[in-house]
Tab-separated table of C-alpha atoms in Angstrom:
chain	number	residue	atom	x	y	z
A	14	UNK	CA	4.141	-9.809	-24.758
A	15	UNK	CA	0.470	-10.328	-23.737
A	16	UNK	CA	-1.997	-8.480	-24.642
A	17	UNK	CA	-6.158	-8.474	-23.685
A	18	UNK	CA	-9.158	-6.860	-25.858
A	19	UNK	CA	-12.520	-6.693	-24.254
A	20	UNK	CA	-14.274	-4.622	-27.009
A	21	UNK	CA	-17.174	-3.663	-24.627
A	22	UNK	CA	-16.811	-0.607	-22.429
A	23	UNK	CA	-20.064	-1.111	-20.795
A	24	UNK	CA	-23.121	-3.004	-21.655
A	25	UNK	CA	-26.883	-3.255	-20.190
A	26	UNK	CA	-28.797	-6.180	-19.666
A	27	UNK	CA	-32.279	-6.386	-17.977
A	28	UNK	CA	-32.471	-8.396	-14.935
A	29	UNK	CA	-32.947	-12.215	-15.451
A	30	UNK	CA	-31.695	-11.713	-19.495
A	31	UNK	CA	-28.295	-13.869	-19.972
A	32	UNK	CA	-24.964	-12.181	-19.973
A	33	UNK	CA	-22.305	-12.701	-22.162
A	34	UNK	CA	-18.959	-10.832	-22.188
A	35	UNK	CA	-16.505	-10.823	-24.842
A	36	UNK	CA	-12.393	-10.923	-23.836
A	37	UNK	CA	-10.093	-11.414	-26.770
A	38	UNK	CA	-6.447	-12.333	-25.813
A	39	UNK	CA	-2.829	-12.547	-27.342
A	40	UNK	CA	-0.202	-14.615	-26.220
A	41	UNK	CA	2.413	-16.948	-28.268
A	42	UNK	CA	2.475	-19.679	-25.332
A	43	UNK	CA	0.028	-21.328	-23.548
A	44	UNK	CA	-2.253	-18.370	-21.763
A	45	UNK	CA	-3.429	-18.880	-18.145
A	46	UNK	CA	-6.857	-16.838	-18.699
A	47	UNK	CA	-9.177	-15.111	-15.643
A	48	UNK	CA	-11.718	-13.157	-15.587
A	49	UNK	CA	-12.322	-10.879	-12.298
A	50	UNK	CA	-14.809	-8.393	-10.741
A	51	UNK	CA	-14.571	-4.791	-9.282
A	52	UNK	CA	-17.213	-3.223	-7.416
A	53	UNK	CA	-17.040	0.159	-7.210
A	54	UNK	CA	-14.310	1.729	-5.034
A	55	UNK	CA	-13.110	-1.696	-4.160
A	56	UNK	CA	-10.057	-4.637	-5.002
A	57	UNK	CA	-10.742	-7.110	-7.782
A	58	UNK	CA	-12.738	-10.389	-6.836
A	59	UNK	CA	-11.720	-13.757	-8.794
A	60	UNK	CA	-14.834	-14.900	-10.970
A	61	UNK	CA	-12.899	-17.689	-12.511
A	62	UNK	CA	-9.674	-19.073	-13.890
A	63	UNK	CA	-8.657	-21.589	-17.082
A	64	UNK	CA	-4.984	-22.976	-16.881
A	65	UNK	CA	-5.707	-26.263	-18.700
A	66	UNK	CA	-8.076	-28.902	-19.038
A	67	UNK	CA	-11.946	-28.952	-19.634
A	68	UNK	CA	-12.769	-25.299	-22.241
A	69	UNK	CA	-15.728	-24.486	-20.245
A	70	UNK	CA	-15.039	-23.542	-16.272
A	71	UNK	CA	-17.486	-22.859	-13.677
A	72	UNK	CA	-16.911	-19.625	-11.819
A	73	UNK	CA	-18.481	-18.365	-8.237
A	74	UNK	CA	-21.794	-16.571	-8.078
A	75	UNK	CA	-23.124	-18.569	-11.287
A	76	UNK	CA	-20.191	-17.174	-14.032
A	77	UNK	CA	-18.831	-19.450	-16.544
A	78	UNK	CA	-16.563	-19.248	-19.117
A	79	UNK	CA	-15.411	-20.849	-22.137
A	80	UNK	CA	-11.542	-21.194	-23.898
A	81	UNK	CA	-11.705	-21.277	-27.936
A	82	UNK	CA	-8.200	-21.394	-28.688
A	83	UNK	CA	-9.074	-20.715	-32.360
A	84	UNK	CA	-10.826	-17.391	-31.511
A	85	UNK	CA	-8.380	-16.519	-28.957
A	86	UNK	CA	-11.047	-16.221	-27.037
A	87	UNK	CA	-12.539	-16.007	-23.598
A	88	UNK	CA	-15.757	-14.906	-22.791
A	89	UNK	CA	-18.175	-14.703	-19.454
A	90	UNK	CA	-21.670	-16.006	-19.309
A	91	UNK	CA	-23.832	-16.103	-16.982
A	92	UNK	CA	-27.482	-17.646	-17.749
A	93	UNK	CA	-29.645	-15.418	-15.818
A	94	UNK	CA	-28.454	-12.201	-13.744
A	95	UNK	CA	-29.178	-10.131	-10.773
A	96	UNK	CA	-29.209	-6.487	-10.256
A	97	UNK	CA	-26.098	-7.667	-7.480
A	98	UNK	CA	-24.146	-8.572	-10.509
A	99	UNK	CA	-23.482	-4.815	-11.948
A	100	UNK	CA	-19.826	-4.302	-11.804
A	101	UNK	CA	-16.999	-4.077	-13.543
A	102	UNK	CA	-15.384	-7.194	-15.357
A	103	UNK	CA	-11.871	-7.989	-16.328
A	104	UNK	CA	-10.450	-10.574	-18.239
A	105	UNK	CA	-7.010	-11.326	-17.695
A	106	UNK	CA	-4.122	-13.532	-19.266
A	107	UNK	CA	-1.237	-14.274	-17.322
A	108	UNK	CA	2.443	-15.579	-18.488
A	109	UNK	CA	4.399	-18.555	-17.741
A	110	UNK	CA	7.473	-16.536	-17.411
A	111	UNK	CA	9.219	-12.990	-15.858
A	112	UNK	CA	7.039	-12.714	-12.379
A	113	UNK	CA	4.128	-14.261	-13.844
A	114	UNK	CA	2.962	-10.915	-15.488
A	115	UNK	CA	-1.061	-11.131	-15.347
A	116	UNK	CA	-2.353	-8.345	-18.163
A	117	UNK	CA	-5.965	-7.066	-17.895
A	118	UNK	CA	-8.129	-5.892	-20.276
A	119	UNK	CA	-9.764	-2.433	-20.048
A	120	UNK	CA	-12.651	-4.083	-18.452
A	121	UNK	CA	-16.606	-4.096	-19.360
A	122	UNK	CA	-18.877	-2.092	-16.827
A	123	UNK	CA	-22.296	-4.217	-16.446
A	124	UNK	CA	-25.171	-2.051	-15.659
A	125	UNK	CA	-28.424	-4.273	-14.747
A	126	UNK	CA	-31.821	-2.626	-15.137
A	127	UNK	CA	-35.292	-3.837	-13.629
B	193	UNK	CA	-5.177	-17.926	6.181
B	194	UNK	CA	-4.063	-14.967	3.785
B	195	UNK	CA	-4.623	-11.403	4.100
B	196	UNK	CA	-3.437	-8.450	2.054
B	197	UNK	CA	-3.101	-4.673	3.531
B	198	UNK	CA	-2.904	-2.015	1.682
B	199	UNK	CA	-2.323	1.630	3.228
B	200	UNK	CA	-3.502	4.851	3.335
B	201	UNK	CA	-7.295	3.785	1.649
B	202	UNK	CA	-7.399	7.870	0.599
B	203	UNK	CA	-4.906	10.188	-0.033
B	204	UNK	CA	-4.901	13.479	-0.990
B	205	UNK	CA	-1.817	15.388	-1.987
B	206	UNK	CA	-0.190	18.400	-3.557
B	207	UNK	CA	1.907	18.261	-6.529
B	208	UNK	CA	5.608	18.173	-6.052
B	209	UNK	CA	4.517	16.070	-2.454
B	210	UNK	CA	6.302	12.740	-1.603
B	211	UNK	CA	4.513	9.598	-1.804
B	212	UNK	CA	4.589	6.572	0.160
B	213	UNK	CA	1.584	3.451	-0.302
B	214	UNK	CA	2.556	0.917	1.795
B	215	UNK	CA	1.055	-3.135	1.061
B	216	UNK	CA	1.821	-5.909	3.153
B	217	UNK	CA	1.004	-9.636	3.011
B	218	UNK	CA	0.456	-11.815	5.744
B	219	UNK	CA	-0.115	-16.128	6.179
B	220	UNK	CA	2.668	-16.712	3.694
B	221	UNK	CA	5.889	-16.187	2.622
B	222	UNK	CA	7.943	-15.306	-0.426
B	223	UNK	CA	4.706	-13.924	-2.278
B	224	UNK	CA	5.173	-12.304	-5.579
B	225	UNK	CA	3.882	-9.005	-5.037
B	226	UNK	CA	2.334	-6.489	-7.671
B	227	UNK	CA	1.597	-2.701	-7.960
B	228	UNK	CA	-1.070	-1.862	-10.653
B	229	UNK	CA	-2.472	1.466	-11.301
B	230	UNK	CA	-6.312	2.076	-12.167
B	231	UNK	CA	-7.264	5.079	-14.004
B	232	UNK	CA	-10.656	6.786	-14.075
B	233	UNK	CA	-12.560	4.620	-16.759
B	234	UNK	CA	-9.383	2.741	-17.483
B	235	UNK	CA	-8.062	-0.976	-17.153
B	236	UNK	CA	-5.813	-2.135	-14.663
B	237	UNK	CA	-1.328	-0.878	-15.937
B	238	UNK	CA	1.088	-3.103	-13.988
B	239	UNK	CA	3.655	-0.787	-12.483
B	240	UNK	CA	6.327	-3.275	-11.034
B	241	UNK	CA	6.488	-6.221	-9.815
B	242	UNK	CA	8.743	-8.250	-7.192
B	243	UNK	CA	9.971	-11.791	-7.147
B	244	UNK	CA	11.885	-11.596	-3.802
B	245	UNK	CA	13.182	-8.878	-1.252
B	246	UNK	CA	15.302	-6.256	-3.155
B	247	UNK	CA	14.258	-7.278	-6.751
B	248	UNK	CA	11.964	-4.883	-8.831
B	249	UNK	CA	10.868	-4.667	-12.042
B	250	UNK	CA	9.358	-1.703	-13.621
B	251	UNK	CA	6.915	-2.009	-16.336
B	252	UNK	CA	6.688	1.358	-17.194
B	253	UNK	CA	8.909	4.505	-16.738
B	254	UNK	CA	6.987	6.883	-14.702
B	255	UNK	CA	7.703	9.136	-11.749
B	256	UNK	CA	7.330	6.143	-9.588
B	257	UNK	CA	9.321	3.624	-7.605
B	258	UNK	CA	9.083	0.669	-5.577
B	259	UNK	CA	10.465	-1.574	-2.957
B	260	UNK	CA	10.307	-4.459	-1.299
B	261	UNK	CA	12.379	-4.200	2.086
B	262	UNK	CA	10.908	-7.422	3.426
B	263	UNK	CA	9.591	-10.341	2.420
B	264	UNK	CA	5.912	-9.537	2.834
B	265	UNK	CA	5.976	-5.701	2.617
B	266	UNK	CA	6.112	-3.522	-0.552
B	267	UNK	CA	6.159	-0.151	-1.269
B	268	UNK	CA	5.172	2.046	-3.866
B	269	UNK	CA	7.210	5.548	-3.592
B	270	UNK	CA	7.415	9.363	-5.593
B	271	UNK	CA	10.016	12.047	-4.619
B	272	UNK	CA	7.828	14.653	-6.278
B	273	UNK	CA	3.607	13.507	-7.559
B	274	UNK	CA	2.692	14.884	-10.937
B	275	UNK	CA	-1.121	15.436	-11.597
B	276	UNK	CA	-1.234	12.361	-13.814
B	277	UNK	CA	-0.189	9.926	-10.767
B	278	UNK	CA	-3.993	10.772	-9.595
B	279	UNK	CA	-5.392	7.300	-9.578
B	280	UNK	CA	-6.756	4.266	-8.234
B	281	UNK	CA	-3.373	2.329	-6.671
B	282	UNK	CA	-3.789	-1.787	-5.873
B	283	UNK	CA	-1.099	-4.034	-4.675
B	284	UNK	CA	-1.375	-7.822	-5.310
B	285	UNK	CA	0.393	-10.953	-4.545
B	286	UNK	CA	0.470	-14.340	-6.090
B	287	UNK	CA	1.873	-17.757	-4.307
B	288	UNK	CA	2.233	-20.468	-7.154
B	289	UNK	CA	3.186	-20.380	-10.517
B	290	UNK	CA	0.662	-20.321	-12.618
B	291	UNK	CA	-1.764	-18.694	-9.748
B	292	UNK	CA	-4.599	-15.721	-9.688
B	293	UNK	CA	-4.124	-12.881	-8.485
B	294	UNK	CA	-4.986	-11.626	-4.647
B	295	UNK	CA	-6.061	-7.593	-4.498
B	296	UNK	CA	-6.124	-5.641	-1.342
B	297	UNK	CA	-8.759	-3.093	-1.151
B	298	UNK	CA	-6.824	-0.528	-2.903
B	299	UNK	CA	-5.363	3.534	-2.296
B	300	UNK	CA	-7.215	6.287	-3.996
B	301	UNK	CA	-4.737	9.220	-4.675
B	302	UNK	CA	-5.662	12.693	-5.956
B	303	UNK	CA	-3.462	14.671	-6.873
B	304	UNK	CA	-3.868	18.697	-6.874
């Protein structure tokens, strides 16, 4: 079964400062990885998605992300952000098999100060 | 294009009330449609999943069902809410294999 660590329940970042979010995932095949956004009150947003191919992908609103197979990681950057970016983030791995389970993490709440 | 429903936005209801959230899909056809459940401050639990009309599978063994009596329409259901059913409800629905996800707006129960 799948499994998805984000070890950051919320983090702060002053606006224009770069952004990087951690997501740590287990899976013993191939993992289709995604990371997503929630504003508050509100359905989840895709930021991004890896299936295969080029490690680093390019996201809307300026995200990118980068697969280490090694690390079993998958973490969100985003060079510079903007007081519009606090929300919350989950990263997701989906499996090949059995409905296409997708399994989120507990997600990382960005707050953005001036 | 696509569009995903998802009915009532807020609900408010005593314990040992029925339960009916109702999600429907339109602009394509034999989706794979997903119930997850958001708690305060929590990450996203699956609930159950559907590959096709009249197949469900249940993640986790609660006090809740589902259905799917058409192709585009699923249901999540309780004969009797508990307190901890209070949360944050969102159906989603996938077309390929591998594909992301597609979240409607989602149901906010409370439970009292």
């Amino acid at each position: 079964a799948q499994s998805v660590t984000q070890p950051d329940i919320h983090i702060t970042v002053s606006e224009g400062a770069s952004l990087e979010l951690r997501c740590n995932y287990s899976y013993g095949a191939t993992p289709y990885l995604f990371w997503y956004v929630q504003s508050p009150g509100q359905g989840l947003q895709l930021l991004l998605k890896y299936f295969s191919g080029d490690t680093l992908v390019q996201g809307i609103k300026g995200f990118e992300a980068e697969f280490k197979r090694s690390q079993s990681s998958f973490n969100l950057r985003k060079p510079s952000v903007h007081w519009s970016d606090a929300a919350e983030y989950f990263c997701a791995v989906g499996a090949s098999t059995g409905g296409f389970k997708t399994i989120f993490g507990a997600g990382t709440r960005l707050f953005v100060k001036a | 294009s696509q569009t995903i429903h998802q009915w009532p936005a807020t609900l408010v209801q005593p314990v040992g009330s029925p339960l009916s959230l109702e999600c429907t899909v339109e602009g394509t056809s034999n989706p794979n449609l997903y119930w997850y459940r958001q708690a305060a401050g929590r990450g996203l639990q699956l609930l159950f999943y559907s590959v096709g009309i009249g197949q469900i599978s249940s993640e986790v063994p609660q006090n809740l069902s589902a259905s799917r009596p058409q192709d585009r329409q699923f249901i999540l259901s309780s004969k009797k809410l508990l307190l901890s059913d209070s949360g944050f409800y969102l159906c989603a629905w996938r077309e390929t294999s591998p594909g992301e996800l597609f979240f409607g707006e989602g149901s906010r129960l409370t439970v009292l």
